Amino acid sequence: MPQLFSTRKISSPPLPATLQLIPEQAPHKWIAGKLLTRREIPLLEEELTALVTGGQVQKVLSIEQQRSGYVCRRCGNNKNYLFAAMPHLACQKECVYCRNCIMMGRVLECEPLYLGSPHYPWPAIAEPCAWEGELTDGQTKAADEIVATISKGDSELLVYAVCGAGKTEMLFPGIATALKYGQRVCIATPRTDVVRELAPRLKQAFPLVSIQALYGDSDDKLGDAQLLLSTTHQLYRFAYAFDVMIIDEIDAFPYHNDTSLQFASKRAAKRDAAFVYLTATPRAKEKKRIKRKQLPAVFIAKRFHGYPLPVPRLKLSPFLRKKLVNRSLPKFILQLIRSHQLGGRQLLLFTSTIEYAHLVTEILKPMYPEITSVHAEDPDREEKVRAFRNQAYRILVTTTILERGVTFPSVDVYVLDAGHVVFDEAALVQIAGRAGRSHEDPTGDVFFFHIGKTNAMLDAQEAIIKMNRLGQQS
């Protein structure tokens, strides 16, 4: 089993050897590879009891008390301060529950989790991929490595590819290989917008395959597809389900520093699963594992269309925050926006906070009516992003939710207050990578407006220059 970067010493509960095969036509096949609370199982008590008796579902401890404290068997949390107790009428005592994964529904000590058998006869699909495009030499190199990793099983691979390298297309041969073997595949990512972005592309590429997109408010709720796209949070509800686990944007918040999400993604995969990680900006711990030859990796330095990444220009704006407080923007930024808006490109404008996103939108709206803002708590988030992609808006003001995994054909990119702590090196590289992604429009202007240069800005600029140099040499 791959290490999956986790230093957590707790382990997943072992897969019970007595779990039986779920027949292909069984009405409850959706429970295959699931780890659910009783409230998440829409079955009558006698129906669930029959599945337990038949060995297709097994009860497991939800919260285990060990010598060192409690362990949540759904999310792997073992930090005592993330447990609490509440009076519970059903068990007539103070019942311990886990606060770490409570956003997925409360897990109580007195209530078991239900583990659905992962043994299910997924179909072997002879020709699953309908995509007829051609891979570049760099993409082919990565695709071959992915196929080899999936064919081998019980192994892992990091695909380190620059923004705009075409990582999704590189996956197609590997996914097709797994489906030909009759395997189940999960593509997980920390970002909901990435799931939404990938779902239609995967459905178009694999029209004969059952595919679902699983995230907080998605229409797909069952999660019983052979090819599943999911946020990493949804993996709390799976166990030993997938033969292939692909984690896109592995360095993205919150996955990269959340050991419980890493635990869940490890537990969601079978013991002999193949792991493929994708990123354009690996963190130090991945780089260290690569250097120590603990993590096989393939590096793609060139974008799919062969043009370099736009190098961000750093623009000092010492009165930027003062101007925002006074509900205005510096004059030279307004002039720059005006000149860009005379052309055909749209503008993707990043702010550090939701409040700034609203404020900047209000400032610019009298001059540019075709403007809107979007952030993680926006109920119209999906619709606004789609409308911007369809060019219903000229300017989209956004927080970092759109820093990665989304593609707009022809945009310039601004970052206001680029020295803010939310804009680390990885975020700035990813943001710059939103520009110039189209073969028809492979360039774009990227500006970081700041009140003083930070190491993150300088490191991001240097990293892009270095990748462009490597891309020219490849």
CSV table of C-alpha atoms in Angstrom, one decimal:
chain,number,residue,atom,x,y,z
A,1,MET,CA,0.0,0.0,0.0
A,2,PRO,CA,1.5,3.4,-0.9
A,3,GLN,CA,2.4,5.7,1.9
A,4,LEU,CA,0.3,8.6,0.5
A,5,PHE,CA,2.2,11.2,2.4
A,6,SER,CA,0.5,10.6,5.7
A,7,THR,CA,2.5,10.4,8.9
A,8,ARG,CA,-0.5,9.4,10.9
A,9,LYS,CA,0.1,6.2,12.8
A,10,ILE,CA,-3.4,5.0,12.9
A,11,SER,CA,-4.5,2.6,10.2
A,12,SER,CA,-7.7,1.8,8.4
A,13,PRO,CA,-9.8,-0.9,9.9
A,14,PRO,CA,-9.0,-4.2,8.1
A,15,LEU,CA,-11.3,-5.3,5.3
A,16,PRO,CA,-13.4,-8.1,6.9
A,17,ALA,CA,-12.6,-11.4,5.1
A,18,THR,CA,-16.2,-12.5,5.4
A,19,LEU,CA,-17.7,-9.9,3.1
A,20,GLN,CA,-19.5,-11.5,0.2
A,21,LEU,CA,-19.9,-10.6,-3.5
A,22,ILE,CA,-22.7,-8.2,-4.3
A,23,PRO,CA,-24.5,-9.7,-7.4
A,24,GLU,CA,-24.4,-7.6,-10.6
A,25,GLN,CA,-28.2,-7.0,-10.7
A,26,ALA,CA,-28.7,-6.5,-7.0
A,27,PRO,CA,-30.9,-3.5,-6.2
A,28,HIS,CA,-28.5,-2.4,-3.5
A,29,LYS,CA,-25.3,-2.4,-5.6
A,30,TRP,CA,-24.9,1.3,-4.7
A,31,ILE,CA,-23.6,0.2,-1.3
A,32,ALA,CA,-20.5,-1.5,-2.8
A,33,GLY,CA,-17.4,0.0,-1.2
A,34,LYS,CA,-19.3,2.5,1.0
A,35,LEU,CA,-18.8,3.3,4.6
A,36,LEU,CA,-22.0,4.9,5.9
A,37,THR,CA,-23.9,5.9,9.0
A,38,ARG,CA,-27.3,4.4,9.5
A,39,ARG,CA,-29.0,7.7,8.6
A,40,GLU,CA,-27.2,7.6,5.2
A,41,ILE,CA,-28.7,4.2,4.2
A,42,PRO,CA,-32.3,4.5,2.8
A,43,LEU,CA,-33.2,0.9,3.7
A,44,LEU,CA,-35.8,-0.5,6.1
A,45,GLU,CA,-34.3,-2.1,9.2
A,46,GLU,CA,-35.2,-5.6,8.0
A,47,GLU,CA,-33.6,-5.0,4.6
A,48,LEU,CA,-30.4,-3.8,6.2
A,49,THR,CA,-30.4,-6.7,8.6
A,50,ALA,CA,-30.7,-9.1,5.7
A,51,LEU,CA,-27.7,-7.6,4.0
A,52,VAL,CA,-25.7,-7.9,7.2
A,53,THR,CA,-26.8,-11.5,7.7
A,54,GLY,CA,-25.9,-12.2,4.1
A,55,GLY,CA,-22.4,-10.9,4.5
A,56,GLN,CA,-22.8,-8.0,2.0
A,57,VAL,CA,-22.7,-5.4,4.7
A,58,GLN,CA,-20.8,-5.4,8.0
A,59,LYS,CA,-21.1,-3.3,11.1
A,60,VAL,CA,-17.8,-1.7,12.2
A,61,LEU,CA,-17.0,0.5,15.1
A,62,SER,CA,-17.4,4.2,14.4
A,63,ILE,CA,-15.4,5.7,17.2
A,64,GLU,CA,-12.9,3.4,18.9
A,65,GLN,CA,-11.4,4.1,22.3
A,66,GLN,CA,-7.7,3.2,22.5
A,67,ARG,CA,-5.2,3.6,25.3
A,68,SER,CA,-4.1,7.0,23.9
A,69,GLY,CA,-7.6,8.3,23.3
A,70,TYR,CA,-10.4,8.1,20.7
A,71,VAL,CA,-10.1,7.3,17.0
A,72,CYS,CA,-12.8,8.1,14.5
A,73,ARG,CA,-13.0,5.3,12.0
A,74,ARG,CA,-14.6,7.4,9.3
A,75,CYS,CA,-12.1,10.2,9.1
A,76,GLY,CA,-9.1,8.9,11.0
A,77,ASN,CA,-9.2,11.7,13.5
A,78,ASN,CA,-7.3,10.9,16.7
A,79,LYS,CA,-6.9,14.4,18.1
A,80,ASN,CA,-8.7,14.5,21.5
A,81,TYR,CA,-9.7,18.1,21.1
A,82,LEU,CA,-11.7,17.2,18.0
A,83,PHE,CA,-14.0,14.9,20.0
A,84,ALA,CA,-16.9,16.0,22.2
A,85,ALA,CA,-19.7,14.4,24.1
A,86,MET,CA,-23.4,15.1,24.2
A,87,PRO,CA,-26.4,13.6,26.1
A,88,HIS,CA,-27.9,10.9,23.8
A,89,LEU,CA,-31.4,9.7,24.3
A,90,ALA,CA,-30.9,6.5,22.4
A,91,CYS,CA,-28.0,5.2,24.5
A,92,GLN,CA,-29.0,7.1,27.7
A,93,LYS,CA,-25.5,8.4,28.3
A,94,GLU,CA,-23.0,11.1,27.4
A,95,CYS,CA,-22.1,9.9,23.9
A,96,VAL,CA,-18.8,10.8,22.2
A,97,TYR,CA,-18.9,12.2,18.7
A,98,CYS,CA,-16.3,13.3,16.2
A,99,ARG,CA,-16.2,17.1,15.4
A,100,ASN,CA,-13.6,16.7,12.6
A,101,CYS,CA,-15.9,15.1,10.0
A,102,ILE,CA,-19.2,16.5,11.4
A,103,MET,CA,-19.9,18.3,8.1
A,104,MET,CA,-20.6,14.9,6.6
A,105,GLY,CA,-23.2,14.1,9.4
A,106,ARG,CA,-22.5,13.2,13.0
A,107,VAL,CA,-20.7,10.0,13.9
A,108,LEU,CA,-21.6,8.8,17.4
A,109,GLU,CA,-19.7,6.4,19.5
A,110,CYS,CA,-22.8,4.2,20.2
A,111,GLU,CA,-23.8,3.9,16.5
A,112,PRO,CA,-21.8,1.7,14.2
A,113,LEU,CA,-20.8,2.4,10.6
A,114,TYR,CA,-21.9,0.1,7.9
A,115,LEU,CA,-19.3,-1.2,5.5
A,116,GLY,CA,-20.6,-2.3,2.1
A,117,SER,CA,-18.8,-5.1,0.5
A,118,PRO,CA,-16.4,-3.8,-2.2
A,119,HIS,CA,-16.7,-7.1,-4.1
A,120,TYR,CA,-18.8,-6.3,-7.1
A,121,PRO,CA,-18.4,-7.5,-10.7
A,122,TRP,CA,-17.6,-4.2,-12.6
A,123,PRO,CA,-17.8,-4.8,-16.3
A,124,ALA,CA,-14.7,-5.1,-18.5
A,125,ILE,CA,-15.3,-2.6,-21.3
A,126,ALA,CA,-13.4,-3.5,-24.5
A,127,GLU,CA,-13.2,0.0,-26.1
A,128,PRO,CA,-14.2,2.5,-23.5
A,129,CYS,CA,-12.5,5.7,-24.8
A,130,ALA,CA,-14.1,7.6,-27.7
A,131,TRP,CA,-11.6,10.5,-27.6
A,132,GLU,CA,-9.9,10.9,-31.0
A,133,GLY,CA,-7.4,13.6,-30.2
A,134,GLU,CA,-3.7,13.2,-30.4
A,135,LEU,CA,-1.3,13.5,-27.5
A,136,THR,CA,1.9,15.6,-27.7
A,137,ASP,CA,5.2,13.9,-27.1
A,138,GLY,CA,5.2,15.1,-23.5
A,139,GLN,CA,1.7,14.0,-22.9
A,140,THR,CA,2.4,10.6,-24.5
A,141,LYS,CA,5.4,10.1,-22.1
A,142,ALA,CA,3.2,10.8,-19.1
A,143,ALA,CA,0.3,8.7,-20.5
A,144,ASP,CA,2.7,5.7,-20.9
A,145,GLU,CA,3.9,6.0,-17.3
A,146,ILE,CA,0.3,6.2,-16.1
A,147,VAL,CA,-0.7,3.1,-18.1
A,148,ALA,CA,2.3,1.2,-16.6
A,149,THR,CA,1.4,2.3,-13.1
A,150,ILE,CA,-2.2,1.2,-13.4
A,151,SER,CA,-1.3,-2.1,-15.1
A,152,LYS,CA,1.2,-2.9,-12.4
A,153,GLY,CA,-1.2,-2.0,-9.4
A,154,ASP,CA,0.0,-1.5,-5.8
A,155,SER,CA,2.1,1.4,-6.9
A,156,GLU,CA,2.1,5.2,-7.3
A,157,LEU,CA,3.1,7.9,-9.7
A,158,LEU,CA,3.3,11.7,-9.5
A,159,VAL,CA,2.6,13.5,-12.8
A,160,TYR,CA,4.3,16.9,-12.4
A,161,ALA,CA,3.0,18.9,-15.4
A,162,VAL,CA,2.9,22.7,-15.9
A,163,CYS,CA,-0.4,24.5,-16.0
A,164,GLY,CA,-2.0,24.0,-19.4
A,165,ALA,CA,0.0,20.8,-20.2
A,166,GLY,CA,-3.3,18.9,-20.8
A,167,LYS,CA,-3.3,16.6,-17.8
A,168,THR,CA,-6.8,15.4,-18.3
A,169,GLU,CA,-6.1,14.0,-21.7
A,170,MET,CA,-2.9,12.3,-20.4
A,171,LEU,CA,-5.2,10.3,-18.1
A,172,PHE,CA,-7.4,8.9,-20.9
A,173,PRO,CA,-5.2,5.9,-21.9
A,174,GLY,CA,-4.7,4.9,-18.2
A,175,ILE,CA,-8.4,5.1,-17.4
A,176,ALA,CA,-9.2,3.1,-20.6
A,177,THR,CA,-6.7,0.5,-19.5
A,178,ALA,CA,-8.3,0.1,-16.0
A,179,LEU,CA,-11.8,-0.1,-17.6
A,180,LYS,CA,-10.7,-2.8,-20.0
A,181,TYR,CA,-9.6,-4.8,-16.9
A,182,GLY,CA,-13.0,-4.3,-15.3
A,183,GLN,CA,-11.7,-2.0,-12.6
A,184,ARG,CA,-13.3,0.8,-10.7
A,185,VAL,CA,-11.7,4.3,-11.0
A,186,CYS,CA,-11.9,7.4,-8.8
A,187,ILE,CA,-10.7,10.8,-9.8
A,188,ALA,CA,-10.7,12.9,-6.6
A,189,THR,CA,-9.8,16.5,-6.2
A,190,PRO,CA,-10.0,19.0,-3.3
A,191,ARG,CA,-11.9,21.5,-5.4
A,192,THR,CA,-15.6,21.3,-6.3
A,193,ASP,CA,-15.0,23.5,-9.4
A,194,VAL,CA,-12.5,21.0,-10.8
A,195,VAL,CA,-15.1,18.2,-10.4
A,196,ARG,CA,-17.6,20.3,-12.3
A,197,GLU,CA,-15.0,21.1,-15.0
A,198,LEU,CA,-13.9,17.5,-15.5
A,199,ALA,CA,-17.3,15.8,-15.5
A,200,PRO,CA,-18.5,16.8,-19.0
A,201,ARG,CA,-15.1,16.1,-20.5
A,202,LEU,CA,-15.0,12.6,-19.0
A,203,LYS,CA,-18.5,11.8,-20.1
A,204,GLN,CA,-17.7,12.9,-23.6
A,205,ALA,CA,-14.5,10.8,-23.7
A,206,PHE,CA,-16.1,7.7,-22.1
A,207,PRO,CA,-19.7,7.6,-23.4
A,208,LEU,CA,-20.2,3.9,-22.7
A,209,VAL,CA,-19.1,4.1,-19.0
A,210,SER,CA,-21.2,4.9,-16.0
A,211,ILE,CA,-19.8,8.2,-14.7
A,212,GLN,CA,-20.9,10.3,-11.8
A,213,ALA,CA,-19.7,13.6,-10.2
A,214,LEU,CA,-19.9,13.7,-6.5
A,215,TYR,CA,-19.7,16.9,-4.4
A,216,GLY,CA,-21.6,18.7,-1.7
A,217,ASP,CA,-24.6,19.8,-3.7
A,218,SER,CA,-24.3,17.6,-6.8
A,219,ASP,CA,-27.3,15.9,-8.5
A,220,ASP,CA,-25.5,12.6,-8.3
A,221,LYS,CA,-26.0,11.2,-4.8
A,222,LEU,CA,-25.6,7.4,-5.1
A,223,GLY,CA,-21.9,7.4,-6.0
A,224,ASP,CA,-22.2,3.9,-7.6
A,225,ALA,CA,-20.6,4.6,-10.9
A,226,GLN,CA,-17.6,2.6,-12.3
A,227,LEU,CA,-15.8,5.9,-13.0
A,228,LEU,CA,-16.4,8.4,-10.2
A,229,LEU,CA,-15.3,12.0,-10.0
A,230,SER,CA,-15.4,13.3,-6.4
A,231,THR,CA,-14.2,15.9,-4.0
A,232,THR,CA,-11.8,14.5,-1.5
A,233,HIS,CA,-14.3,15.2,1.3
A,234,GLN,CA,-16.7,12.7,-0.3
A,235,LEU,CA,-14.2,9.9,0.1
A,236,TYR,CA,-15.1,9.8,3.8
A,237,ARG,CA,-18.0,7.7,2.6
A,238,PHE,CA,-15.9,5.0,0.8
A,239,ALA,CA,-13.8,2.1,1.8
A,240,TYR,CA,-11.7,-0.3,-0.3
A,241,ALA,CA,-13.8,0.7,-3.3
A,242,PHE,CA,-11.4,1.7,-6.0
A,243,ASP,CA,-8.7,-0.2,-8.0
A,244,VAL,CA,-7.3,3.1,-9.3
A,245,MET,CA,-7.2,6.3,-7.3
A,246,ILE,CA,-6.3,9.5,-9.2
A,247,ILE,CA,-5.9,12.6,-7.1
A,248,ASP,CA,-5.9,15.8,-9.1
A,249,GLU,CA,-4.4,19.0,-7.7
A,250,ILE,CA,-2.8,17.1,-4.8
A,251,ASP,CA,-1.1,20.2,-3.5
A,252,ALA,CA,-4.4,22.2,-3.3
A,253,PHE,CA,-6.0,23.4,0.0
A,254,PRO,CA,-7.3,21.8,2.1
A,255,TYR,CA,-6.0,18.4,1.0
A,256,HIS,CA,-2.2,19.0,1.1
A,257,ASN,CA,-2.2,19.7,4.9
A,258,ASP,CA,-5.2,17.7,6.0
A,259,THR,CA,-4.2,14.3,7.2
A,260,SER,CA,-7.8,13.1,7.6
A,261,LEU,CA,-8.5,13.7,3.9
A,262,GLN,CA,-5.3,11.8,3.0
A,263,PHE,CA,-6.5,9.0,5.3
A,264,ALA,CA,-9.9,8.9,3.6
A,265,SER,CA,-8.4,8.8,0.1
A,266,LYS,CA,-6.1,6.0,1.2
A,267,ARG,CA,-8.9,4.0,2.8
A,268,ALA,CA,-11.2,4.5,-0.2
A,269,ALA,CA,-8.7,2.6,-2.4
A,270,LYS,CA,-8.2,-1.2,-2.4
A,271,ARG,CA,-5.1,-2.6,-0.7
A,272,ASP,CA,-3.5,-3.2,-4.1
A,273,ALA,CA,-4.7,0.0,-5.8
A,274,ALA,CA,-2.6,2.1,-8.1
A,275,PHE,CA,-2.3,5.8,-7.1
A,276,VAL,CA,-1.7,8.6,-9.6
A,277,TYR,CA,-1.2,12.1,-8.3
A,278,LEU,CA,-1.4,15.2,-10.6
A,279,THR,CA,-0.1,18.7,-9.9
A,280,ALA,CA,1.6,21.6,-11.5
A,281,THR,CA,3.0,22.9,-8.2
A,282,PRO,CA,4.2,20.0,-6.0
A,283,ARG,CA,4.8,20.8,-2.4
A,284,ALA,CA,8.2,20.4,-0.6
A,285,LYS,CA,7.2,17.0,0.8
A,286,GLU,CA,6.5,15.6,-2.6
A,287,LYS,CA,9.7,17.0,-4.0
A,288,LYS,CA,11.6,15.4,-1.1
A,289,ARG,CA,10.1,12.0,-1.8
A,290,ILE,CA,11.0,12.3,-5.5
A,291,LYS,CA,14.5,13.3,-4.6
A,292,ARG,CA,14.8,10.3,-2.3
A,293,LYS,CA,13.5,8.1,-5.1
A,294,GLN,CA,10.5,7.1,-2.9
A,295,LEU,CA,8.0,8.6,-5.3
A,296,PRO,CA,8.2,7.8,-9.1
A,297,ALA,CA,7.5,11.0,-11.1
A,298,VAL,CA,7.2,12.2,-14.6
A,299,PHE,CA,7.7,15.9,-15.4
A,300,ILE,CA,6.1,17.7,-18.4
A,301,ALA,CA,7.5,21.2,-18.8
A,302,LYS,CA,5.7,22.3,-21.9
A,303,ARG,CA,2.1,23.3,-22.4
A,304,PHE,CA,0.1,21.2,-24.9
A,305,HIS,CA,0.1,24.0,-27.5
A,306,GLY,CA,3.9,24.5,-27.1
A,307,TYR,CA,3.7,28.2,-26.1
A,308,PRO,CA,5.3,29.3,-22.8
A,309,LEU,CA,3.5,30.2,-19.6
A,310,PRO,CA,2.8,33.9,-19.3
A,311,VAL,CA,5.3,35.4,-16.9
A,312,PRO,CA,3.5,37.6,-14.3
A,313,ARG,CA,4.5,41.2,-14.1
A,314,LEU,CA,4.8,42.7,-10.6
A,315,LYS,CA,3.3,46.2,-10.2
A,316,LEU,CA,3.8,48.2,-7.1
A,317,SER,CA,0.7,49.9,-5.9
A,318,PRO,CA,1.5,51.3,-2.4
A,319,PHE,CA,-1.9,52.9,-1.8
A,320,LEU,CA,-3.9,49.9,-3.1
A,321,ARG,CA,-5.5,49.0,0.3
A,322,LYS,CA,-6.1,52.7,1.2
A,323,LYS,CA,-7.9,53.1,-2.1
A,324,LEU,CA,-10.0,50.1,-1.5
A,325,VAL,CA,-11.0,51.4,1.9
A,326,ASN,CA,-12.1,54.6,0.1
A,327,ARG,CA,-14.1,52.4,-2.4
A,328,SER,CA,-11.9,53.1,-5.4
A,329,LEU,CA,-8.9,51.6,-7.3
A,330,PRO,CA,-5.6,53.2,-8.2
A,331,LYS,CA,-5.8,55.2,-11.5
A,332,PHE,CA,-3.2,53.2,-13.3
A,333,ILE,CA,-5.1,49.9,-12.6
A,334,LEU,CA,-8.3,51.4,-13.9
A,335,GLN,CA,-6.4,52.6,-17.1
A,336,LEU,CA,-4.9,49.1,-17.5
A,337,ILE,CA,-8.4,47.5,-17.2
A,338,ARG,CA,-9.7,50.0,-19.7
A,339,SER,CA,-7.0,49.2,-22.3
A,340,HIS,CA,-7.5,45.5,-21.9
A,341,GLN,CA,-11.3,45.7,-22.2
A,342,LEU,CA,-10.8,47.3,-25.6
A,343,GLY,CA,-9.5,44.0,-26.8
A,344,GLY,CA,-11.4,40.7,-27.0
A,345,ARG,CA,-10.1,39.0,-23.9
A,346,GLN,CA,-12.1,38.6,-20.7
A,347,LEU,CA,-10.6,39.5,-17.3
A,348,LEU,CA,-10.2,37.2,-14.4
A,349,LEU,CA,-9.5,39.3,-11.4
A,350,PHE,CA,-8.5,37.6,-8.1
A,351,THR,CA,-8.9,39.2,-4.7
A,352,SER,CA,-7.8,38.0,-1.3
A,353,THR,CA,-11.2,38.0,0.5
A,354,ILE,CA,-14.9,37.8,-0.3
A,355,GLU,CA,-15.3,41.3,1.0
A,356,TYR,CA,-12.8,42.7,-1.5
A,357,ALA,CA,-14.4,40.6,-4.3
A,358,HIS,CA,-17.8,42.4,-3.6
A,359,LEU,CA,-16.1,45.8,-3.2
A,360,VAL,CA,-14.1,45.6,-6.4
A,361,THR,CA,-17.2,44.5,-8.3
A,362,GLU,CA,-19.2,47.5,-7.0
A,363,ILE,CA,-16.3,49.8,-7.9
A,364,LEU,CA,-16.1,48.6,-11.5
A,365,LYS,CA,-19.8,47.9,-12.2
A,366,PRO,CA,-20.7,51.5,-13.3
A,367,MET,CA,-17.9,51.3,-15.9
A,368,TYR,CA,-18.3,47.6,-16.8
A,369,PRO,CA,-21.9,46.4,-16.4
A,370,GLU,CA,-20.9,42.9,-17.6
A,371,ILE,CA,-19.1,42.0,-14.3
A,372,THR,CA,-19.9,39.7,-11.4
A,373,SER,CA,-18.1,38.2,-8.5
A,374,VAL,CA,-17.9,34.6,-7.2
A,375,HIS,CA,-16.7,32.9,-4.1
A,376,ALA,CA,-17.0,29.6,-2.2
A,377,GLU,CA,-20.2,30.6,-0.4
A,378,ASP,CA,-21.9,32.0,-3.4
A,379,PRO,CA,-25.1,29.9,-4.1
A,380,ASP,CA,-24.9,30.9,-7.8
A,381,ARG,CA,-21.2,29.9,-8.1
A,382,GLU,CA,-21.7,27.2,-10.7
A,383,GLU,CA,-24.0,29.3,-12.8
A,384,LYS,CA,-21.7,32.3,-12.8
A,385,VAL,CA,-18.6,30.4,-13.8
A,386,ARG,CA,-20.6,28.8,-16.6
A,387,ALA,CA,-21.9,32.2,-17.7
A,388,PHE,CA,-18.3,33.6,-17.7
A,389,ARG,CA,-17.1,30.7,-19.8
A,390,ASN,CA,-20.0,31.4,-22.2
A,391,GLN,CA,-18.8,35.1,-22.3
A,392,ALA,CA,-21.9,36.4,-20.7
A,393,TYR,CA,-19.6,38.5,-18.4
A,394,ARG,CA,-16.5,40.5,-19.4
A,395,ILE,CA,-15.0,40.5,-16.0
A,396,LEU,CA,-15.2,37.9,-13.2
A,397,VAL,CA,-13.9,38.9,-9.8
A,398,THR,CA,-13.1,35.8,-7.8
A,399,THR,CA,-11.4,34.6,-4.6
A,400,THR,CA,-8.9,31.7,-4.9
A,401,ILE,CA,-11.6,29.2,-5.6
A,402,LEU,CA,-10.8,29.5,-9.3
A,403,GLU,CA,-7.0,29.5,-8.9
A,404,ARG,CA,-6.7,26.1,-10.5
A,405,GLY,CA,-8.5,23.4,-12.5
A,406,VAL,CA,-10.6,25.7,-14.6
A,407,THR,CA,-10.1,26.7,-18.2
A,408,PHE,CA,-11.3,29.8,-19.9
A,409,PRO,CA,-10.2,30.2,-23.5
A,410,SER,CA,-9.1,33.8,-23.6
A,411,VAL,CA,-8.5,35.7,-20.4
A,412,ASP,CA,-6.1,38.2,-18.8
A,413,VAL,CA,-5.4,37.7,-15.2
A,414,TYR,CA,-5.0,40.2,-12.4
A,415,VAL,CA,-4.2,39.6,-8.7
A,416,LEU,CA,-5.1,42.5,-6.4
A,417,ASP,CA,-3.0,42.7,-3.2
A,418,ALA,CA,-0.8,39.7,-4.3
A,419,GLY,CA,1.2,39.9,-1.1
A,420,HIS,CA,-1.8,38.7,1.0
A,421,VAL,CA,-1.1,35.5,2.9
A,422,VAL,CA,-3.7,33.5,0.8
A,423,PHE,CA,-1.5,33.9,-2.3
A,424,ASP,CA,1.4,31.5,-1.6
A,425,GLU,CA,3.8,30.5,-4.4
A,426,ALA,CA,1.7,27.5,-5.6
A,427,ALA,CA,-1.5,29.7,-5.7
A,428,LEU,CA,0.2,32.4,-7.7
A,429,VAL,CA,1.7,29.9,-10.2
A,430,GLN,CA,-1.7,28.3,-10.6
A,431,ILE,CA,-3.4,31.7,-11.0
A,432,ALA,CA,-0.9,32.8,-13.7
A,433,GLY,CA,-1.6,29.5,-15.4
A,434,ARG,CA,-5.2,30.4,-16.1
A,435,ALA,CA,-4.0,32.7,-18.9
A,436,GLY,CA,-3.1,31.5,-22.4
A,437,ARG,CA,-4.7,28.1,-22.2
A,438,SER,CA,-6.2,28.1,-25.7
A,439,HIS,CA,-4.4,27.0,-28.8
A,440,GLU,CA,-6.2,29.9,-30.6
A,441,ASP,CA,-5.1,32.4,-28.0
A,442,PRO,CA,-2.0,31.0,-26.3
A,443,THR,CA,-0.9,34.2,-24.6
A,444,GLY,CA,-2.3,36.6,-22.0
A,445,ASP,CA,-1.3,39.3,-19.6
A,446,VAL,CA,-0.8,38.4,-15.9
A,447,PHE,CA,-0.3,41.2,-13.4
A,448,PHE,CA,0.4,40.9,-9.6
A,449,PHE,CA,-0.6,44.3,-8.0
A,450,HIS,CA,1.1,44.6,-4.6
A,451,ILE,CA,2.1,47.0,-1.8
A,452,GLY,CA,5.5,45.3,-1.5
A,453,LYS,CA,7.1,42.2,-3.1
A,454,THR,CA,6.9,39.0,-1.2
A,455,ASN,CA,8.9,35.8,-1.5
A,456,ALA,CA,5.9,34.0,-2.8
A,457,MET,CA,5.5,36.5,-5.7
A,458,LEU,CA,9.2,36.3,-6.6
A,459,ASP,CA,9.3,32.5,-6.2
A,460,ALA,CA,6.3,32.1,-8.4
A,461,GLN,CA,7.8,34.4,-11.1
A,462,GLU,CA,11.1,32.5,-10.9
A,463,ALA,CA,9.3,29.1,-11.1
A,464,ILE,CA,7.4,30.0,-14.2
A,465,ILE,CA,10.6,31.3,-15.9
A,466,LYS,CA,12.4,28.1,-15.0
A,467,MET,CA,9.5,25.9,-16.3
A,468,ASN,CA,9.5,27.9,-19.6
A,469,ARG,CA,13.3,27.4,-19.9
A,470,LEU,CA,12.9,23.6,-19.3
A,471,GLY,CA,10.0,23.6,-21.8
A,472,GLN,CA,12.2,25.1,-24.5
A,473,GLN,CA,14.8,22.4,-23.9
A,474,SER,CA,12.3,19.5,-24.0
